[in-house]
mmCIF file of C-alpha atoms in Angstrom:
data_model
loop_
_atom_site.group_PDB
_atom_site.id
_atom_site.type_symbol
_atom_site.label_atom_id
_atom_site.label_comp_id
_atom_site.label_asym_id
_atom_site.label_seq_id
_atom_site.Cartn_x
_atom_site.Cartn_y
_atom_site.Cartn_z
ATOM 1 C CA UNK G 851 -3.051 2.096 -6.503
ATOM 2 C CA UNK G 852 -1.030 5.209 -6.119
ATOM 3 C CA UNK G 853 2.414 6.102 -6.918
ATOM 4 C CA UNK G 854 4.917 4.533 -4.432
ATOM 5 C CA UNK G 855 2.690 1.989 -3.948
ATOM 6 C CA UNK G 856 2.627 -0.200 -7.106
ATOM 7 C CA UNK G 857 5.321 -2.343 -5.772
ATOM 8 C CA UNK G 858 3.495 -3.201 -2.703
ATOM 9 C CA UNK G 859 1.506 -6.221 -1.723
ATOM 10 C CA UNK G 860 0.367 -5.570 1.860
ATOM 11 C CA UNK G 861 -3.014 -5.765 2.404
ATOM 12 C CA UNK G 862 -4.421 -2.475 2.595
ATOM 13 C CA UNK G 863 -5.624 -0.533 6.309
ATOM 14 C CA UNK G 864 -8.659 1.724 5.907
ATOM 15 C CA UNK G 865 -8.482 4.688 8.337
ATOM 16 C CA UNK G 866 -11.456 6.214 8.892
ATOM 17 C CA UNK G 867 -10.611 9.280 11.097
ATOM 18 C CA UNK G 868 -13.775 11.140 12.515
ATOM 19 C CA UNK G 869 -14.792 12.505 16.286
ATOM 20 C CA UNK G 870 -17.133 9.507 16.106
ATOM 21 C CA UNK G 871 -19.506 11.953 18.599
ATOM 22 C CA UNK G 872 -21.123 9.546 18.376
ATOM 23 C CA UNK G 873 -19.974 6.512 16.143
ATOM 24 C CA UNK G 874 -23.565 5.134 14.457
ATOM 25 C CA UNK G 875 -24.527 2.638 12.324
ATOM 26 C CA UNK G 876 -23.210 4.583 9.238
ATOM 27 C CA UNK G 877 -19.837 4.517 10.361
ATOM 28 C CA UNK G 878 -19.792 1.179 10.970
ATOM 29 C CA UNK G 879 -21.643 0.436 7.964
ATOM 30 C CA UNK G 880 -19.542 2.405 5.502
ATOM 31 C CA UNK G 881 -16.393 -0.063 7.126
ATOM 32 C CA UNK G 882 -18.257 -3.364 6.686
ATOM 33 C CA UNK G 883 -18.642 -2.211 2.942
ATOM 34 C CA UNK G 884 -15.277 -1.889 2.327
ATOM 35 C CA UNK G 885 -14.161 -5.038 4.170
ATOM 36 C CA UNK G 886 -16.999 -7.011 2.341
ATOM 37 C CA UNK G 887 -15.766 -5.427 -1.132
ATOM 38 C CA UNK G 888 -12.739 -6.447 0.043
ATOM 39 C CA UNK G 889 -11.249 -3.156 -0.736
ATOM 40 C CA UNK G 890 -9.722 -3.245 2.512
ATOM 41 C CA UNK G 891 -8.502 -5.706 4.956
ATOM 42 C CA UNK G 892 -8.794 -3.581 8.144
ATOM 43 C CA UNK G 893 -10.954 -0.622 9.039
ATOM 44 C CA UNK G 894 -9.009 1.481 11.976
ATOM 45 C CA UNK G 895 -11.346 3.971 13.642
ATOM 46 C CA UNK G 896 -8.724 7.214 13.912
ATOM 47 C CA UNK G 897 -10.698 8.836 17.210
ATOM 48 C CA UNK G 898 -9.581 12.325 16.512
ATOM 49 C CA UNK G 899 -9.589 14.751 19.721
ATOM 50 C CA UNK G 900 -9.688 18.021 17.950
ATOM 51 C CA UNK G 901 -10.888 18.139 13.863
ATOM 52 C CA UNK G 902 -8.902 21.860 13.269
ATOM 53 C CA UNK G 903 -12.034 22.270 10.256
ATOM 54 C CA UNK G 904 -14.439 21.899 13.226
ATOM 55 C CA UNK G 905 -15.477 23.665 16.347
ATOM 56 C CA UNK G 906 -18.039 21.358 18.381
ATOM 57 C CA UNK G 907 -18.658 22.671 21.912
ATOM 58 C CA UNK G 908 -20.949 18.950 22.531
ATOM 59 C CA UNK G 909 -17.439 16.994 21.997
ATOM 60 C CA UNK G 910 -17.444 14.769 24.774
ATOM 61 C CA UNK G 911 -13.887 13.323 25.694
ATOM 62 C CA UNK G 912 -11.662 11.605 23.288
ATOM 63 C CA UNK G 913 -11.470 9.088 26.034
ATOM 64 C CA UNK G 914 -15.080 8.700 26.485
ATOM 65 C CA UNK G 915 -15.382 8.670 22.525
ATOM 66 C CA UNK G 916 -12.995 6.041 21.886
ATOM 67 C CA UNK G 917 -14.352 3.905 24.892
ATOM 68 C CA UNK G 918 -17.800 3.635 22.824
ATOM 69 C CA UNK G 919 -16.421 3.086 19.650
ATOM 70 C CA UNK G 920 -14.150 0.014 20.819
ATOM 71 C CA UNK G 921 -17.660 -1.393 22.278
ATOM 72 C CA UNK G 922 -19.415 -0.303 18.845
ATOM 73 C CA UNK G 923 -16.731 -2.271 16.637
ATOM 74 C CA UNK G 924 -16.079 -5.142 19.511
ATOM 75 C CA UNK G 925 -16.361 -8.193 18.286
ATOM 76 C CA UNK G 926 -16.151 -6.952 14.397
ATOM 77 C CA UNK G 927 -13.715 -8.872 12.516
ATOM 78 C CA UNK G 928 -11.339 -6.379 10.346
ATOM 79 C CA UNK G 929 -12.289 -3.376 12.756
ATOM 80 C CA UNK G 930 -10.233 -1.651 15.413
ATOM 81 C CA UNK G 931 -10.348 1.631 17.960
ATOM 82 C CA UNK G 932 -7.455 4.026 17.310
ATOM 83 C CA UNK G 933 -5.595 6.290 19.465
ATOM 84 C CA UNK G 934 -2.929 7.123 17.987
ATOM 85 C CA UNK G 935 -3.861 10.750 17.909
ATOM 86 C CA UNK G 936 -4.169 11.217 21.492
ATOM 87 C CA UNK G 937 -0.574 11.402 22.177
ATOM 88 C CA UNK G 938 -0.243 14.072 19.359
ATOM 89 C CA UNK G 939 -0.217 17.698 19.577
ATOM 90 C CA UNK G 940 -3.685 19.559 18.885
ATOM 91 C CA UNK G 941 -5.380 20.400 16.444
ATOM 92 C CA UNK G 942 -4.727 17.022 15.119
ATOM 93 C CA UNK G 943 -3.912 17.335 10.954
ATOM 94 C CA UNK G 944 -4.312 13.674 8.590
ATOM 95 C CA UNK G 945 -0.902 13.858 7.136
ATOM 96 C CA UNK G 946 0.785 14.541 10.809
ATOM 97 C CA UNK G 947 -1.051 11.506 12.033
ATOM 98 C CA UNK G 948 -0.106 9.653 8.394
ATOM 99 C CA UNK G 949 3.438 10.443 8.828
ATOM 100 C CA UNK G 950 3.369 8.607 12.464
ATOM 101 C CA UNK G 951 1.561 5.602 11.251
ATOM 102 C CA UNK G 952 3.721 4.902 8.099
ATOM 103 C CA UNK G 953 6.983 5.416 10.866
ATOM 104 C CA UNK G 954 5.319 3.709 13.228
ATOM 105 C CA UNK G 955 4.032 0.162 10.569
ATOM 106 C CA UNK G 956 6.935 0.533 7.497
ATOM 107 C CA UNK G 957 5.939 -1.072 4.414
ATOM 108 C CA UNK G 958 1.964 -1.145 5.605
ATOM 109 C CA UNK G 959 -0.379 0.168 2.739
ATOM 110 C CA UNK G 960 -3.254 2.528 4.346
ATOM 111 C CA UNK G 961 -6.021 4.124 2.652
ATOM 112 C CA UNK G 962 -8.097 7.498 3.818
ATOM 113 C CA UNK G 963 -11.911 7.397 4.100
ATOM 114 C CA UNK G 964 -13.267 10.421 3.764
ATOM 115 C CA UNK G 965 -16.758 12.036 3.557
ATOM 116 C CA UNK G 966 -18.004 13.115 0.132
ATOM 117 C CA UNK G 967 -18.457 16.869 1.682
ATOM 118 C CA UNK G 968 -14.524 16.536 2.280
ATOM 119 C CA UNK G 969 -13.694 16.659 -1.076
ATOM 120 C CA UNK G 970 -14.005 20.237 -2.039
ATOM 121 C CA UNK G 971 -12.237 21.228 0.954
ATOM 122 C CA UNK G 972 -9.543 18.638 0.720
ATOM 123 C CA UNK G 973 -7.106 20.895 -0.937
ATOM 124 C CA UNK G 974 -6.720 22.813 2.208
ATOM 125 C CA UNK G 975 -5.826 20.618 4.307
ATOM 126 C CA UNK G 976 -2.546 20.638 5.622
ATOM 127 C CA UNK G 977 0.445 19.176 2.579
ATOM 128 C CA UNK G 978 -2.700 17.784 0.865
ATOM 129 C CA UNK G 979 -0.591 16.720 -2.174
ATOM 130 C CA UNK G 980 1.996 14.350 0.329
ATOM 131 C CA UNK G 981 -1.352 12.865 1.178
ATOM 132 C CA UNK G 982 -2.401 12.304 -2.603
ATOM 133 C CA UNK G 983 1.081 10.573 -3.133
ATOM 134 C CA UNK G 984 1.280 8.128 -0.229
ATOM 135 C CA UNK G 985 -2.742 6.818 0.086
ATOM 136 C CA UNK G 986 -5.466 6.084 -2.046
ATOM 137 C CA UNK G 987 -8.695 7.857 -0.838
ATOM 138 C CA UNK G 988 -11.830 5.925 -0.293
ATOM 139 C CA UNK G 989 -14.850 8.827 -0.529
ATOM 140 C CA UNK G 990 -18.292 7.755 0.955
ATOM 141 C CA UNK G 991 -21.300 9.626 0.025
ATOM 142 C CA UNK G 992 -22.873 12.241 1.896
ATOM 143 C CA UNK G 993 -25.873 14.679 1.629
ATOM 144 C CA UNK G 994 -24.139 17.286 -0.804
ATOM 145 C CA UNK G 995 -21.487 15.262 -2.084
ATOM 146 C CA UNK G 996 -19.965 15.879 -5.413
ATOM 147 C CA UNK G 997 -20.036 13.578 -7.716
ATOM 148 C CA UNK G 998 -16.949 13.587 -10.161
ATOM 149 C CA UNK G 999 -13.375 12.732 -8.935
ATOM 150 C CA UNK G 1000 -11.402 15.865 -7.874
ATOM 151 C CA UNK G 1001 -8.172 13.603 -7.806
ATOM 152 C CA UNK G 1002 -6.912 10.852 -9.355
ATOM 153 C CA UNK G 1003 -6.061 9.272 -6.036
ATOM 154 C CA UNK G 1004 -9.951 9.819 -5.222
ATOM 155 C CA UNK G 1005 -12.087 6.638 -5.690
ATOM 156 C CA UNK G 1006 -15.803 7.047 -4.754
ATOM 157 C CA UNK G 1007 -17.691 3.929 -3.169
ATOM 158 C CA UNK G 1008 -21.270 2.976 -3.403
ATOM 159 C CA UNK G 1009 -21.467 2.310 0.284
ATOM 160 C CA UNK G 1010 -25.201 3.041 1.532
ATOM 161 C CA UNK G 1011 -26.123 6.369 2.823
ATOM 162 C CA UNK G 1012 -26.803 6.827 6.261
ATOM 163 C CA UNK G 1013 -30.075 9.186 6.785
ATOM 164 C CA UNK G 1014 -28.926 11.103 10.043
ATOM 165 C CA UNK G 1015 -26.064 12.830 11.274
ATOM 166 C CA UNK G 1016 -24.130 12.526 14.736
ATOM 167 C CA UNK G 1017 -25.341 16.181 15.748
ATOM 168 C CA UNK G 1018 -28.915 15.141 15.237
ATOM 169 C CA UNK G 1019 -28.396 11.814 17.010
ATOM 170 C CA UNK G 1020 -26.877 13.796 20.166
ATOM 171 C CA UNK G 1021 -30.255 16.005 19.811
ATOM 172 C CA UNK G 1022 -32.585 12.844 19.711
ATOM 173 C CA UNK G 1023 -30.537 11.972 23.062
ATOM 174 C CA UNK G 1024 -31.251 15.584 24.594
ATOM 175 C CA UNK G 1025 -34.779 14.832 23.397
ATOM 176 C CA UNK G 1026 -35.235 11.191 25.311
ATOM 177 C CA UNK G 1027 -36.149 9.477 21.246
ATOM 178 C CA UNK G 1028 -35.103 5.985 20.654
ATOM 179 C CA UNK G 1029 -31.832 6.081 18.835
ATOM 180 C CA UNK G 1030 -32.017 2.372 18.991
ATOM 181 C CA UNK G 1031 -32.643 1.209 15.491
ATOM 182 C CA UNK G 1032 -29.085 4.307 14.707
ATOM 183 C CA UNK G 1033 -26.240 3.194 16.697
ATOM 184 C CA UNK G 1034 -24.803 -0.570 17.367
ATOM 185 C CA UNK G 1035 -26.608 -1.950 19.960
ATOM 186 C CA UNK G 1036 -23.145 -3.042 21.605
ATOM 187 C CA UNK G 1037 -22.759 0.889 22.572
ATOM 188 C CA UNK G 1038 -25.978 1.996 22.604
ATOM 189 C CA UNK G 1039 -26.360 1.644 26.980
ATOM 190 C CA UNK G 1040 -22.628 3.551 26.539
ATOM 191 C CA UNK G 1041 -24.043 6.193 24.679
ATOM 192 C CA UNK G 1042 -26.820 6.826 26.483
ATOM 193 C CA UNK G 1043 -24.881 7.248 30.197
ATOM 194 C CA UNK G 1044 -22.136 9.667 28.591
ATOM 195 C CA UNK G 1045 -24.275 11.576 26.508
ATOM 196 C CA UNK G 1046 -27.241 12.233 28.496
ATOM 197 C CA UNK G 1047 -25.088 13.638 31.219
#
């Protein structure tokens, strides 16, 4: 629990923000970890149209994204689509899209997942410290990762670690190899069509 949050007994809203291009099994496999740790209660996919720390000129549209993550997570209990950045301006910044959500659900507790490669770069991002203040930070591992806490709001989680990367999933599309056994099977004939374009 963080400061300004001691008080509060809401059950706490995991937001996972990503370009989810696409979402695969270790998205949706870092969530169900948290839910079945009970660490969180919900696990909102943030579909983020523009990351400003990446460029990705194979970034299909947020519309398309977000269409194959709700079928991904359909059905999931504890797991929603979210599109709340859509309607924001771009490049879309975490503690822009924060301050909307905590305005937009008052007195609801949310948490940040992040990647393990975030963590050496999170003190650039944009009024990192309001975001230190007002969440706790859930950090997943990742190829790379560090492994020691770079802030006391940081808590790393043992959640398995997912072998490929979205990039090399899009390439094994370009390719024509079975991705089946990668992505949620609910998405996978969704993928496919938008991504093989």
């Amino acid at each position: 629990m963080v400061q300004g949050q001691k008080e509060n007994r809401e059950p706490v809203v995991g937001l996972f923000f990503g370009s989810f291009n696409p979402i695969h099994n270790g998205h949706v496999g870092i969530a169900s970890y948290l839910l079945e740790k009970k660490l969180c209660a919900e696990v909102w996919f943030v579909v983020s149209p523009c990351n400003p720390f990446k460029v990705d000129r194979f970034l299909l549209p947020e519309t398309d994204r977000f269409a194959i993550v709700s079928a991904a997570i359909r059905g999931i209990p504890g797991m929603k689509a979210c599109d709340v950045e859509f309607s924001m301006s771009k490049p879309s910044y975490t503690v822009d899209t924060l301050r909307v959500l905590f305005d937009r659900y008052p007195g609801r507790q949310f948490a940040l997942i992040i990647g393990g490669d975030n963590v050496p770069d999170f003190p650039k991002w944009k009024d990192y410290h309001w975001i230190e203040a007002h969440c706790s930070i859930f950090v997943y591992p990742r190829p790379g990762m560090v492994t020691s806490e770079e802030s006391p709001s940081m808590t790393f989680i043992d959640a398995p670690l997912f072998p490929l990367s979205a990039t090399e999933i899009r390439e094994m599309i370009r390719k024509g190899d079975d991705i089946s056994s990668l992505v949620p099977n609910e998405a996978l004939s969704l993928i496919w069509k938008l991504y093989s374009k």
